[in-house]
Every structure is written in C-alpha cells, then in structure tokens.
Short mmCIF file of C-alpha atoms in Angstrom, two decimals:
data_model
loop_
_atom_site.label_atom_id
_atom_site.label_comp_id
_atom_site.label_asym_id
_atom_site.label_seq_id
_atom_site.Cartn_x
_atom_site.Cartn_y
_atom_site.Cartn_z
CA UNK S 231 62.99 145.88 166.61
CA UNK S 232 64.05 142.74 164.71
CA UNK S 233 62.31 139.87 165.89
CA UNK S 234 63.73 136.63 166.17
CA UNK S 235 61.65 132.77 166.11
CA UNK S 236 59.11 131.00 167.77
CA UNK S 237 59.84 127.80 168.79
CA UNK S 238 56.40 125.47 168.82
CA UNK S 239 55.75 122.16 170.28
CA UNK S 240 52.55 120.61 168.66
CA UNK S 241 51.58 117.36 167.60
CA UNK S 242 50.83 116.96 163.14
CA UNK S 243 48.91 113.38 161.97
CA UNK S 244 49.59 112.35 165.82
CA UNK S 245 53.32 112.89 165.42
CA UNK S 246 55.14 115.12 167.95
CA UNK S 247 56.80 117.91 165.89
CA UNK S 248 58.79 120.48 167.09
CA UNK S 249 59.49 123.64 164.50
CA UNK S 250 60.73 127.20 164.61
CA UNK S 251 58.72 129.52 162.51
CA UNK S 252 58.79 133.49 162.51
CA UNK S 253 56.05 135.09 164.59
CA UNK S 254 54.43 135.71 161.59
CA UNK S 255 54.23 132.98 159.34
CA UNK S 256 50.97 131.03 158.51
CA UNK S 257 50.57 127.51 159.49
CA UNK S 258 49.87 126.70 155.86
CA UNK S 259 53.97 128.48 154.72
CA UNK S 260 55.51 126.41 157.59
CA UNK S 261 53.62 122.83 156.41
CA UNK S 262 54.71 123.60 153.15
CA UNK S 263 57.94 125.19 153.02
CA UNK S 264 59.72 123.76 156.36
CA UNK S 265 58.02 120.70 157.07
CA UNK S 266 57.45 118.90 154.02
CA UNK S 267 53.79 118.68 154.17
CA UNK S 268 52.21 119.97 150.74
CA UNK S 269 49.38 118.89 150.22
CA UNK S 270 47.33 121.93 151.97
CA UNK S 271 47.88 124.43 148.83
CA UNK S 272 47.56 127.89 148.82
CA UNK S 273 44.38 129.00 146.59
CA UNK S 274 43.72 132.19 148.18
CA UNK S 275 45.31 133.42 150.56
CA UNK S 276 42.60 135.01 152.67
CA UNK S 277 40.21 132.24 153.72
CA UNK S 278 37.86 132.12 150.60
CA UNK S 279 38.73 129.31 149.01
CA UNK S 280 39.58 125.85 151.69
CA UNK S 281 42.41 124.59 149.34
CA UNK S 282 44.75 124.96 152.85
CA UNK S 283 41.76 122.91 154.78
CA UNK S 284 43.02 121.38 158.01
CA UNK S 285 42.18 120.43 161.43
CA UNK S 286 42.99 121.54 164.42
CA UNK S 287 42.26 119.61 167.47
CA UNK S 288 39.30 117.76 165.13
CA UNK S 289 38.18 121.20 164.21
CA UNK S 290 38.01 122.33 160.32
CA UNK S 291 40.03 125.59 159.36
CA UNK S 292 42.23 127.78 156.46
CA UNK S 293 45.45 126.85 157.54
CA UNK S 294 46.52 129.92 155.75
CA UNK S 295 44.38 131.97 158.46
CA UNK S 296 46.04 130.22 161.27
CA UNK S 297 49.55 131.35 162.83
CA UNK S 298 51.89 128.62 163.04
CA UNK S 299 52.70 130.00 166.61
CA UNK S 300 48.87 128.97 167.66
CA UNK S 301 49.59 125.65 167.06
CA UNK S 302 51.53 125.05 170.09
CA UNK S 303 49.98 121.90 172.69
CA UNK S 304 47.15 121.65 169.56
CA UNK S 305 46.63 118.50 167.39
CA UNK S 306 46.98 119.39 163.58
CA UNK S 307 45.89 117.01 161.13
CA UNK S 308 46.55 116.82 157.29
CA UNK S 309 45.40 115.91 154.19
CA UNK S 310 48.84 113.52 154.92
CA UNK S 311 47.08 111.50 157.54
CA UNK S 312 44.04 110.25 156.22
CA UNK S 313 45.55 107.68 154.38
CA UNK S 314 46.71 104.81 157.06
CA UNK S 315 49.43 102.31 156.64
CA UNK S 316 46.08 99.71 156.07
CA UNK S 317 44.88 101.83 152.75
CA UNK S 318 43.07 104.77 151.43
CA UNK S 319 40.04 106.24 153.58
CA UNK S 320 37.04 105.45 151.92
CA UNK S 321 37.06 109.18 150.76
CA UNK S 322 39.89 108.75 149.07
CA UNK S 323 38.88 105.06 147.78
CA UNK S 324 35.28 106.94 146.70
CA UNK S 325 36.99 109.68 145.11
CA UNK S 326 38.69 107.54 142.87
CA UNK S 327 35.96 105.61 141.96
CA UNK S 328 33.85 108.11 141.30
CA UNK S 329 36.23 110.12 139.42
CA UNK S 330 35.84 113.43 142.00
CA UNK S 331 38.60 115.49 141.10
CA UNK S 332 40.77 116.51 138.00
CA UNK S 333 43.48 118.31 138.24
CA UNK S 334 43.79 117.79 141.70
CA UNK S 335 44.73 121.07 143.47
CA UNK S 336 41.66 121.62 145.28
CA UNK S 337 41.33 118.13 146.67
CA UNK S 338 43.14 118.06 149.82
CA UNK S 339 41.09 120.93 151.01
CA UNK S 340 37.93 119.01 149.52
CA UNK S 341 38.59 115.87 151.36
CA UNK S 342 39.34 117.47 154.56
CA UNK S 343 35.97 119.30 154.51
CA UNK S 344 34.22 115.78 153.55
CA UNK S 345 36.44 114.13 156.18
CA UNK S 346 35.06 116.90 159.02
CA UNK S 347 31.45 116.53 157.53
CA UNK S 348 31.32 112.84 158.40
CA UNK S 349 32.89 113.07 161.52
CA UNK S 350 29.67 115.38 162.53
CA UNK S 351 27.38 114.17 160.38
CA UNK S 352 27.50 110.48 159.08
CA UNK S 353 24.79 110.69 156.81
CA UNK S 354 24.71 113.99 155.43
CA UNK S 355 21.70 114.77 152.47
CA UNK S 356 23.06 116.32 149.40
CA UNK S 357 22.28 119.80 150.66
CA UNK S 358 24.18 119.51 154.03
CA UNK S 359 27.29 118.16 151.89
CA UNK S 360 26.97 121.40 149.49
CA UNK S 361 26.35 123.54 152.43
CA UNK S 362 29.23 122.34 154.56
CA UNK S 363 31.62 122.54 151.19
CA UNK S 364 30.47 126.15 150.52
CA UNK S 365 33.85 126.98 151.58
CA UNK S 366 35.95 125.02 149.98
CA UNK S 367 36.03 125.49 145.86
CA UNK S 368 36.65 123.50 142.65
CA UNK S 369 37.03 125.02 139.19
CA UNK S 370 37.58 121.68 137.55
CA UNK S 371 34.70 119.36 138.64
CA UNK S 372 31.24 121.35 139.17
CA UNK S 373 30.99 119.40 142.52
CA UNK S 374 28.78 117.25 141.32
CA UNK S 375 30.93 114.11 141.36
CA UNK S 376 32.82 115.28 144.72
CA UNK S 377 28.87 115.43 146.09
CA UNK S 378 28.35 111.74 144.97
CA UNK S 379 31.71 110.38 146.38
CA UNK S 380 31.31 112.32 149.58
CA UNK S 381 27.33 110.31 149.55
CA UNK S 382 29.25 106.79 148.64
CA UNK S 383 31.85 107.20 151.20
CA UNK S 384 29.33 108.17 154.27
CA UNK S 385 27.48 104.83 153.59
CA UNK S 386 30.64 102.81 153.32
CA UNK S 387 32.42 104.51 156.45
CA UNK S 388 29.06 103.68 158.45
CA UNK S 389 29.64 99.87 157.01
CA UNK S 390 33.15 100.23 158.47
CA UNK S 391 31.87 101.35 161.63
CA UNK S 392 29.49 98.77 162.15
CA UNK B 73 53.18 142.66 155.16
CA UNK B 74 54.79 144.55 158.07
CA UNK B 75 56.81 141.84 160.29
CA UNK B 76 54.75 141.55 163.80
CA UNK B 77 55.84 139.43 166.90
CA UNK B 78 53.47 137.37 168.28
CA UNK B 79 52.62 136.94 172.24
CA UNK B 80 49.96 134.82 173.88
CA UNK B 81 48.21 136.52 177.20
CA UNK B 82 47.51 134.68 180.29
CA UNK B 83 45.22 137.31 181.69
CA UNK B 84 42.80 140.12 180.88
CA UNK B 85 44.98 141.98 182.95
CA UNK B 86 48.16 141.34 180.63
CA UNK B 87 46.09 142.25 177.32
CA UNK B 88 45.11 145.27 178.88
CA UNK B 89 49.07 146.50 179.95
CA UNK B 90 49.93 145.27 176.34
CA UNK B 91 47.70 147.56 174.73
CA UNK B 92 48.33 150.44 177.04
CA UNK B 93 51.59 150.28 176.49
CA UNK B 94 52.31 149.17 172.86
CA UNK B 95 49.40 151.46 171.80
CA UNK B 96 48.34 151.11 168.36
CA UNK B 97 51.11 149.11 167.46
CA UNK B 98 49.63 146.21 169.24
CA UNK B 99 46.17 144.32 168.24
CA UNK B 100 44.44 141.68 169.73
CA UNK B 101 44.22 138.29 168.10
CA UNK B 102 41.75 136.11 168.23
CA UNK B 103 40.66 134.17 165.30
CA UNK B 104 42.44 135.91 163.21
CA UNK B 105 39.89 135.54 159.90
CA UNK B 106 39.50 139.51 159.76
CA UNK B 107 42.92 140.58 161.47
CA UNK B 108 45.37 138.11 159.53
CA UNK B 109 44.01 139.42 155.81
CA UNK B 110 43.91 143.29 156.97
CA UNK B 111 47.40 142.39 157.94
CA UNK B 112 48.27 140.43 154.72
CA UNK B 113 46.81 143.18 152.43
CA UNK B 114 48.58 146.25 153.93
CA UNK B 115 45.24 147.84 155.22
CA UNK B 116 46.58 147.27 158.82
CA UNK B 117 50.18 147.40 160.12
CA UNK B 118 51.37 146.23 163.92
CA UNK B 119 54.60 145.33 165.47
CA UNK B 120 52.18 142.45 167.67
CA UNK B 121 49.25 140.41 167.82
CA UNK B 122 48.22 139.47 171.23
CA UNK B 123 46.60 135.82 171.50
CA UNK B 124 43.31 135.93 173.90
CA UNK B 125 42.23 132.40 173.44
CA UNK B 126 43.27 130.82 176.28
CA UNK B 127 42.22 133.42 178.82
CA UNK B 128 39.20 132.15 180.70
CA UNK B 129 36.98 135.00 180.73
CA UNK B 130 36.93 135.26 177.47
CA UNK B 131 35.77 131.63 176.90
CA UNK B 132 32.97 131.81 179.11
CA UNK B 133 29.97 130.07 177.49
CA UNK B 134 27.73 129.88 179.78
CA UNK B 135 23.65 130.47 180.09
CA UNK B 136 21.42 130.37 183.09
CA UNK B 137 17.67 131.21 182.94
CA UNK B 138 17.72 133.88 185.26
CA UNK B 139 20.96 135.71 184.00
CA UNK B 140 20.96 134.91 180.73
CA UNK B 141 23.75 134.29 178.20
CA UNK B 142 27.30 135.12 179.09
CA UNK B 143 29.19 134.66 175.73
CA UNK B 144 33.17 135.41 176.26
CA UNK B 145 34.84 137.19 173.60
CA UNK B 146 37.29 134.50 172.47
CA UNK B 147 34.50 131.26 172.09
CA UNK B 148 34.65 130.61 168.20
CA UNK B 149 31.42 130.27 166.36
CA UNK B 150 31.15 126.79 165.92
CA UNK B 151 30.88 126.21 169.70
CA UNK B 152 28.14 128.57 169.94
CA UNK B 153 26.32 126.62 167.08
CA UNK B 154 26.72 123.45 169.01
CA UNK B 155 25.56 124.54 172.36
CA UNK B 156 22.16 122.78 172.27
CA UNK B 157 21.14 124.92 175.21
CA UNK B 158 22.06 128.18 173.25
CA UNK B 159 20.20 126.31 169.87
CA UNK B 160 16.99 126.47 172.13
CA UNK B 161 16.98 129.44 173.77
CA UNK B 162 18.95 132.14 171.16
CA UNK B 163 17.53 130.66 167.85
CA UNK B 164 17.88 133.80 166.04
CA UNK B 165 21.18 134.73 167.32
CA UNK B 166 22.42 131.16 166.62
CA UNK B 167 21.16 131.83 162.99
CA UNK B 168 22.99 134.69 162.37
CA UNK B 169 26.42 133.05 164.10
CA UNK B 170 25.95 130.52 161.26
CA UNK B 171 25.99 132.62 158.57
CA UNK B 172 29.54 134.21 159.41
CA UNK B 173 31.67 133.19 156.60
CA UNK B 174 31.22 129.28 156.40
CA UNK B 175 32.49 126.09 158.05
CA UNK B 176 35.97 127.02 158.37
CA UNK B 177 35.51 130.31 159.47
CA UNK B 178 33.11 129.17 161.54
CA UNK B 179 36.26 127.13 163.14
CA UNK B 180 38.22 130.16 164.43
CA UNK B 181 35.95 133.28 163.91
CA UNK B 182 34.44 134.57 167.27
CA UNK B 183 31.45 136.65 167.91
CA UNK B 184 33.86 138.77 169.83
CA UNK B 185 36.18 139.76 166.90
CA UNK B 186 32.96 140.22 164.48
CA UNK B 187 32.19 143.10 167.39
CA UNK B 188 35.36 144.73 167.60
CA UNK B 189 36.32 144.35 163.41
CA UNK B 190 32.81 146.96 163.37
CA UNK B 191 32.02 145.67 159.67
CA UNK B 192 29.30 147.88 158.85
CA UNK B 193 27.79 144.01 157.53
CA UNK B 194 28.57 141.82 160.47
CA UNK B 195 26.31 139.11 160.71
CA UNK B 196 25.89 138.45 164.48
CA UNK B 197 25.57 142.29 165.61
CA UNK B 198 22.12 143.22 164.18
CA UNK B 199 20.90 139.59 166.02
CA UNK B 200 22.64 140.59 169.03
CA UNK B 201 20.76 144.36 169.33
CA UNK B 202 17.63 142.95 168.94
CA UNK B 203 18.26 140.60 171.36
CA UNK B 204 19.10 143.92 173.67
CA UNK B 205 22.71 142.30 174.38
CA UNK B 206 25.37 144.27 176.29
CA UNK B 207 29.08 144.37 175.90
CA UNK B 208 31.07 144.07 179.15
CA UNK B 209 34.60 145.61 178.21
CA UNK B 210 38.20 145.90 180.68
CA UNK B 211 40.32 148.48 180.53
CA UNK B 212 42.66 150.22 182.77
CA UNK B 213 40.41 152.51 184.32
CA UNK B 214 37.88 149.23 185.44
CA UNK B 215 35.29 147.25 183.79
CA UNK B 216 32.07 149.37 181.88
CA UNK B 217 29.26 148.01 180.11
CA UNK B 218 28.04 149.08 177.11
CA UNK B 219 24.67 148.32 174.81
CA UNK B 220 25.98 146.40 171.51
CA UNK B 221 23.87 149.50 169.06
CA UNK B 222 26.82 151.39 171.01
CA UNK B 223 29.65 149.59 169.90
CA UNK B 224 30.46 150.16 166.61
CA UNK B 225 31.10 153.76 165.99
CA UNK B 226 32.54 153.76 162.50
CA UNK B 227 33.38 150.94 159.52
CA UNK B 228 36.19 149.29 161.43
CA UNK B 229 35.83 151.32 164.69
CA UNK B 230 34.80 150.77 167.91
CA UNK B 231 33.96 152.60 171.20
CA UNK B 232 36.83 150.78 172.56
CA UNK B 233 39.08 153.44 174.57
CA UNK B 234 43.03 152.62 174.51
CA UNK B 235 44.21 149.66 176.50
CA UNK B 236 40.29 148.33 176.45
CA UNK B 237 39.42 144.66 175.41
CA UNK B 238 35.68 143.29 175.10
CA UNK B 239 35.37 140.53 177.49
CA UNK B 240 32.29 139.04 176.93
CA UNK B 241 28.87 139.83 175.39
CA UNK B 242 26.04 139.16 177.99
CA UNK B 243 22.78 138.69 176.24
CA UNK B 244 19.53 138.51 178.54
CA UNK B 245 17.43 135.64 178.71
CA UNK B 246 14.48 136.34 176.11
CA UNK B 247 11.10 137.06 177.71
CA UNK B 248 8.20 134.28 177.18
CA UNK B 249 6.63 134.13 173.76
CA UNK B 250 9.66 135.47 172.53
CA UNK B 251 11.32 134.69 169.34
CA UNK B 252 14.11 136.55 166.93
CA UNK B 253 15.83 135.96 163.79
CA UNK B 254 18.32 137.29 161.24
CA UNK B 255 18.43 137.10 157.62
CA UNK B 256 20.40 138.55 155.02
CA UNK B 257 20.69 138.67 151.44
CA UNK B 258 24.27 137.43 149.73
CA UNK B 259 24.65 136.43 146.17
CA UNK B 260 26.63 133.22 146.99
CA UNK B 261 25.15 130.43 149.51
CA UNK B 262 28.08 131.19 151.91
CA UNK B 263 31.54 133.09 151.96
CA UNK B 264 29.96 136.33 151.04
CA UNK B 265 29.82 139.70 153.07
CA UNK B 266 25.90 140.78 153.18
CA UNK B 267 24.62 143.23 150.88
CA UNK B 268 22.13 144.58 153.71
CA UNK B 269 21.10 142.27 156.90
CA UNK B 270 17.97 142.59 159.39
CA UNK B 271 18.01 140.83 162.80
CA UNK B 272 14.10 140.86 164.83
CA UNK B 273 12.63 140.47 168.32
CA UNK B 274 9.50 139.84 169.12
CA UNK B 275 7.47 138.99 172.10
CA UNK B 276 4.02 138.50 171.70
CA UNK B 277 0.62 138.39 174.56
CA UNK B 278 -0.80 135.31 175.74
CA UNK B 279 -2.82 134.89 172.97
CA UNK B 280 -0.58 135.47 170.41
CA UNK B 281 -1.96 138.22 167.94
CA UNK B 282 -0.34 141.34 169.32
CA UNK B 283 2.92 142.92 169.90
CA UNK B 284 3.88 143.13 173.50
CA UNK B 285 7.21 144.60 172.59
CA UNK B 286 9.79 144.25 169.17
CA UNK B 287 12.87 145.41 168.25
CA UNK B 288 14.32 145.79 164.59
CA UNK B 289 17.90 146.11 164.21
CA UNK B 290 19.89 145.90 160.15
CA UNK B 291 23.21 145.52 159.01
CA UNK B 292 25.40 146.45 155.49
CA UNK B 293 22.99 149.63 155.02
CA UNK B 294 24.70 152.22 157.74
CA UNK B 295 28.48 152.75 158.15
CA UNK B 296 27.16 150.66 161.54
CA UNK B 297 24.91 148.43 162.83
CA UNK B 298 21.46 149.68 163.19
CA UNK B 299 18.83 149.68 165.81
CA UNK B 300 15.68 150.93 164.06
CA UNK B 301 14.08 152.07 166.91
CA UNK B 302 11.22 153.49 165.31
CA UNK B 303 10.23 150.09 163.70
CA UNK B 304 9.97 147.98 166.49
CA UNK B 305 7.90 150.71 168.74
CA UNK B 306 5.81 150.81 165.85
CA UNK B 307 4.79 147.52 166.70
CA UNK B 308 3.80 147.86 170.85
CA UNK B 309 0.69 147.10 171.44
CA UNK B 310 0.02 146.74 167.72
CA UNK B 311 -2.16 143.53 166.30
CA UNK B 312 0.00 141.19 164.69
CA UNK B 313 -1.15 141.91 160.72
CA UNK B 314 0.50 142.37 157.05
CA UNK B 315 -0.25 146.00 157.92
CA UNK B 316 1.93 146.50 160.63
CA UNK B 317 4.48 144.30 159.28
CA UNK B 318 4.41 146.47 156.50
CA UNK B 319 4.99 149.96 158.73
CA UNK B 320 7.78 148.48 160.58
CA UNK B 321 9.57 147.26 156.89
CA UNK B 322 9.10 151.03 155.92
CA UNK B 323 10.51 152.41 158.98
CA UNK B 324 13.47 150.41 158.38
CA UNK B 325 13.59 151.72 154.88
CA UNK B 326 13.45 155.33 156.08
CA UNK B 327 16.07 154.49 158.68
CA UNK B 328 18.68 152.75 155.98
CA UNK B 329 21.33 155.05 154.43
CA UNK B 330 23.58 152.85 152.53
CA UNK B 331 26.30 153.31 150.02
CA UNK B 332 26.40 152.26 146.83
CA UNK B 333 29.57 149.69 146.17
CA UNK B 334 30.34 146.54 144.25
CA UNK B 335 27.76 144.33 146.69
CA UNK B 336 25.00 146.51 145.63
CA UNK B 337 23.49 150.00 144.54
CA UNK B 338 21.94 152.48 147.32
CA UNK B 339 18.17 151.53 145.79
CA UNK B 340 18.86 147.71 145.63
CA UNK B 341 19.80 147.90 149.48
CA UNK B 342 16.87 150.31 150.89
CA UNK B 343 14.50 147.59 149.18
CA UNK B 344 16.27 144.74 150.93
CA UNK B 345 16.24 146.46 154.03
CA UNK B 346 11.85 146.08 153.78
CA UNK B 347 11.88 142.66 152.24
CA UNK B 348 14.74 141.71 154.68
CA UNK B 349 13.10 143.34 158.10
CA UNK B 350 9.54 141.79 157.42
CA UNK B 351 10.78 138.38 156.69
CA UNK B 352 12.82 138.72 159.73
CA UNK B 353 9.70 139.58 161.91
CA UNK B 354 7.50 136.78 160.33
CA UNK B 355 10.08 134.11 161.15
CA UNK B 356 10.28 135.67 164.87
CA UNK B 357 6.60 135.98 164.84
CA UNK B 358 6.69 132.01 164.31
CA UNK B 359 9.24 131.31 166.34
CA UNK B 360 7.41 133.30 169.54
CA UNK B 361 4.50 131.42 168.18
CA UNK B 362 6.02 128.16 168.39
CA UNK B 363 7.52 128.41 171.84
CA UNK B 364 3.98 129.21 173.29
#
C-alpha cells in the first residue's frame, strides 16, 4: 500500500501553520526540512540527547520523538519564538553574558529546557536546574556556565515579572 | 525504517477493530518514546500506528478514597507527577513515574506504554505490584482484569491477546500506615535504563514496630517484573528490625535471576537487588511512619 500525506493544522510560535508531512515523519524533519525552522537540531535521534527540545501546548519534549501528524489543534513552540520583536529573553540576554554556550548546537535544546524550568519553577536551586537539564546535553561547556545563566536569568525574569 | 500510515482513534472500540483487523501490522501509539526508536532502528516494523491520546478512557486520572486510583493508559507522566492528590496518596508510585527517562520523556511517556513495551527494567511496574495495582484491558471478546505481576510475560511481551488494548491501570487506595517506594540504581542521574530496580509496600500496626502486611516487587533482574512474594510474607507479623530487613533483601536475592549485559554483570545485579530492596523498605517504613 503506498501511502500518501497528512495534511495538519496546528499553530508554531502562535502562528497558524498549515503543512503536509508523510505519516511518518518526525516533527523535528518537518521544522527543519519543510518549514524553515532549524534551530531544533538533530543530536540523537532517539530522545537521549534534547538538542530537538520543544514545546507542545507549554509542555517540554524531543521533537524528534514526536510525529508531525500529532501536532494537529496543538500549540508548538520553538527555540524561534523566544526572542520577541522587543529583544532577547533574558535567557538568551544571560547566556550571552555569561558566555553559556560554544559552539552552539546544543543551545536551542538548552534554552528550551531552561525556558520550561522557569515557567514551573521560577527560582530553581542549582540541583533542580541540573536535574531538570539531565536530558538535554552539552559536550562543549561542562554546564557549569549554562547552570549560572539559567540562575541569572530566573532572578531577572522574576524582576520582569514584578 | 519501514513506511507506516498514521491514524488517530476516537474510541476504544475503533483501536480494538484496528488491531483485530490489521493484526500485527498495526501498533498502538501513544507517546511514542519506546515505539518511535524500535521503529527507527528496524527492531519493529508496522504498516500503522494508532493514536490513543485523545480517547477519554484512556485519560482518566482520577482518585477517590474509597476506589482508589484510576490511571488511564494514555495520561503522560508528567501529569501524574503534578497531581498533588496522587503526590499525597501514591508517593512511591509517583517516585518511580519520575524516574522514567527525564523531563522530556516525562512530557509524552505514559505509564500505560511503560506496561505494554514489558521492559524487563521499567521503572513504574515494580511500584505499581507492590502497590497490588490491576490492569483493566478491552478487547473484542469484553473487558478482563488482570494483576500488573501478570502483565508482562516476556522482554517486550505482554499478556495482551490480539485486538486487546490496556485501558487503564486501577491502583487501590493504600491501607492506613501505609507507605511504598521505588529505587533503582543507574550510572547517570537520569536518561539511563536501570541496572536492577526494587519497588516496596508496607503497612505497619498502630504502633508502628511491626509488619501488618509488605510486598516486595524488582525490576532489570528477571526477563519481567518481579513480585518477590516470599520477601514481603517474610515480613507479616514480623517486628520491624535490621534483621528482618535483612531476610526480606535476601529473599529478593534468591528470587533475582538476571543476565549479564553492558548495564551490569549477573553478581553486580543480585547485590543490588539486597541493597536496592532494603533501602526500598526503609524509605516505605518512613513513609508509613510519617503518615501515622
């Protein structure tokens, strides 16, 4: 039997975006290869590594374990939406500053974790950031630095808030 | 990878005339975590995946004191975690449901799926024996229930019959001065498949210092899940003490028959299976202590 697409109606960085993808395909190939969206990477694969980190309806997951088909009516957002038109998120701003990444690759993923941690936990402790991160690797950095901008940016999105 | 179609159910009814019909060319789908990388790696082939997530059965969540937990099949882990209700009252099984994989796993995964992918090293099934939990499961000849030590038959194999689907895991309200727990030994922090696992029950008399009943249950050292039986009776009517913590970590020794494989060596996992089952019991011990 040859199997032809899906269509799917869904909603990416509160854009509506319609897309045909085969039945089969990952949510992390169709961000990438048909809709333009690459910062989720591929690391792994299988779910190890959080370099595909997204969130789906607020909820953090391996877009690469995620059909695009189960997308439809759902809310996906992207590394491409933290960011506003007003500036960087102060994970972004605190990633910079505290020089949290290297080459790069892995820090979509990492700020999507971070950005999920926060949204749960305002003031995590060192150990709930390297807990909740567990997921989501780094060969360049040792984490250390990613822990302190993750720390720098809770206290300055809780400034924000208030 | 084989090329599959992809379908999302309405019913339990539709799953089931899926199945029956498209055999063993048809899986369920639910978070996808286990199914998706089988698929990916060639060690399982279908022509489709059937979506269950938005039937409502399976996303019952729902506890009352007098019937206990009814846990659908599809709820993913993180809402479990979150349930402050199910924090409270299933502390041990709550544990274990936070161990499964990490955050993002924790996003899609379902208690459900951990059931029916049988890992000999799932994570939620040795807390859900001890916690005497029961699988309610639809097929085409009716509903049936079945004890969770029951379900896993095999690495990777259930007692599922054709055209069945597990609908929900109903796990009984825990008796006073009750507490469980599961731990499990992994060489990372998270992410890691458990070299050998050991979920406990215990509910203790009014004043504390004996065994009114307990129940030992370990995972990763059996091609299934295991109830120990022998451990926890061991325990009935017993004074709580280092000695008969330390008979019920031997029974579980006795009762262990791993493998050796990259995770560990057949010695390494008999020893965790002691260490692992009496830590288990103390932190139920405490927890049954604490609720008093």
């Amino acid at each position: 039997m040859i199997l032809g697409k899906v269509r799917v109606q869904t909603s990416i960085n509160g854009e509506a975006v319609e897309f045909l993808c085969s039945p089969w395909q990952s949510l992390l190939e169709v961000l990438r290869e048909d809709l333009g969206l690459t910062g989720a990477k591929e690391g792994c694969n299988n779910g190890n590594c959080g370099a595909c980190n997204v969130l789906i309806d607020g909820v953090l997951v391996n877009s690469c374990l995620v059909l695009a088909a189960e997308v439809a009516g759902k809310a996906v957002t992207t590394i491409e939406g933290l960011a506003t038109p007003d500036g960087l998120h102060p994970l972004q701003q605190a990633f910079l500053e505290h020089a949290a990444l290297q080459c790069g690759f892995c820090t979509p993923g990492v700020l999507m974790a971070a950005r999920a941690l926060l949204e749960v936990n305002p003031h995590p402790s060192e150990e709930e950031i390297r807990h909740w991160m567990a997921g989501t690797l780094c060969r360049c950095t040792g984490y250390d630095k990613i822990v302190r901008a993750v720390l720098a940016a809770a206290s300055v999105v809780e400034e924000v808030k208030r | 990878m084989h090329p599959f179609d992809y379908r999302l159910a309405r019913s339990v009814d539709e799953v089931i005339a899926t199945l029956a019909s498209d055999g063993d060319r048809a899986r369920v789908l639910c978070g996808g975590t286990d199914l998706l990388v089988q698929l990916r790696e060639g060690r399982r082939s279908v022509d489709l995946v059937v979506d269950i997530k938005q039937i409502a059965e399976l996303n019952a969540l729902e506890y009352t004191p007098d019937d206990g937990l009814r846990l659908g099949a599809a709820v993913p882990c993180y809402k479990i975690a979150g349930d402050s209700t199910i924090a409270r009252v299933y502390p041990g099984l709550v544990e274990a449901v936070g161990l499964i994989g990490g955050v993002q796993i924790q996003g899609r995964a379902s208690v459900g799926g951990n059931l029916c992918n049988a890992s000999p090293a799932a994570d939620s099934i040795p807390a859900l024996i001890v916690h005497r939990a029961v699988c309610a499961i639809a097929g085409p000849d009716g509903w049936r229930n079945l004890p969770v030590e029951q379900f896993c038959i095999a690495p990777g194999r259930t007692a599922l019959r054709p055209g069945e689907i597990l609908v929900a895991v109903l796990v009984p309200t825990p008796p006073p001065r009750s507490g469980a727990a599961y731990l499990r030994f992994t060489p990372r922090n998270e992410m890691d498949i458990a070299v050998a696992g050991a979920g406990a029950a215990v509910t203790l008399d009014p004043t504390g210092a004996t065994f009114v009943s307990a129940r030992v249950a370990l995972g990763a050292v059996a091609p299934t899940p295991l109830l120990v039986q022998a451990a926890g009776d061991a325990l009935i009517g017993r004074a709580v003490s280092e000695a008969a913590l330390d008979e019920a970590a031997h029974l579980a020794q006795a009762a262990a028959r791993p493998i050796d494989d990259v995770r560990g060596t057949v010695e390494q996992r008999i020893h965790l299976a002691g260490v692992l089952t009496r830590r288990a019991l103390v932190r139920a011990i405490a927890r049954a202590r604490v609720s008093m």
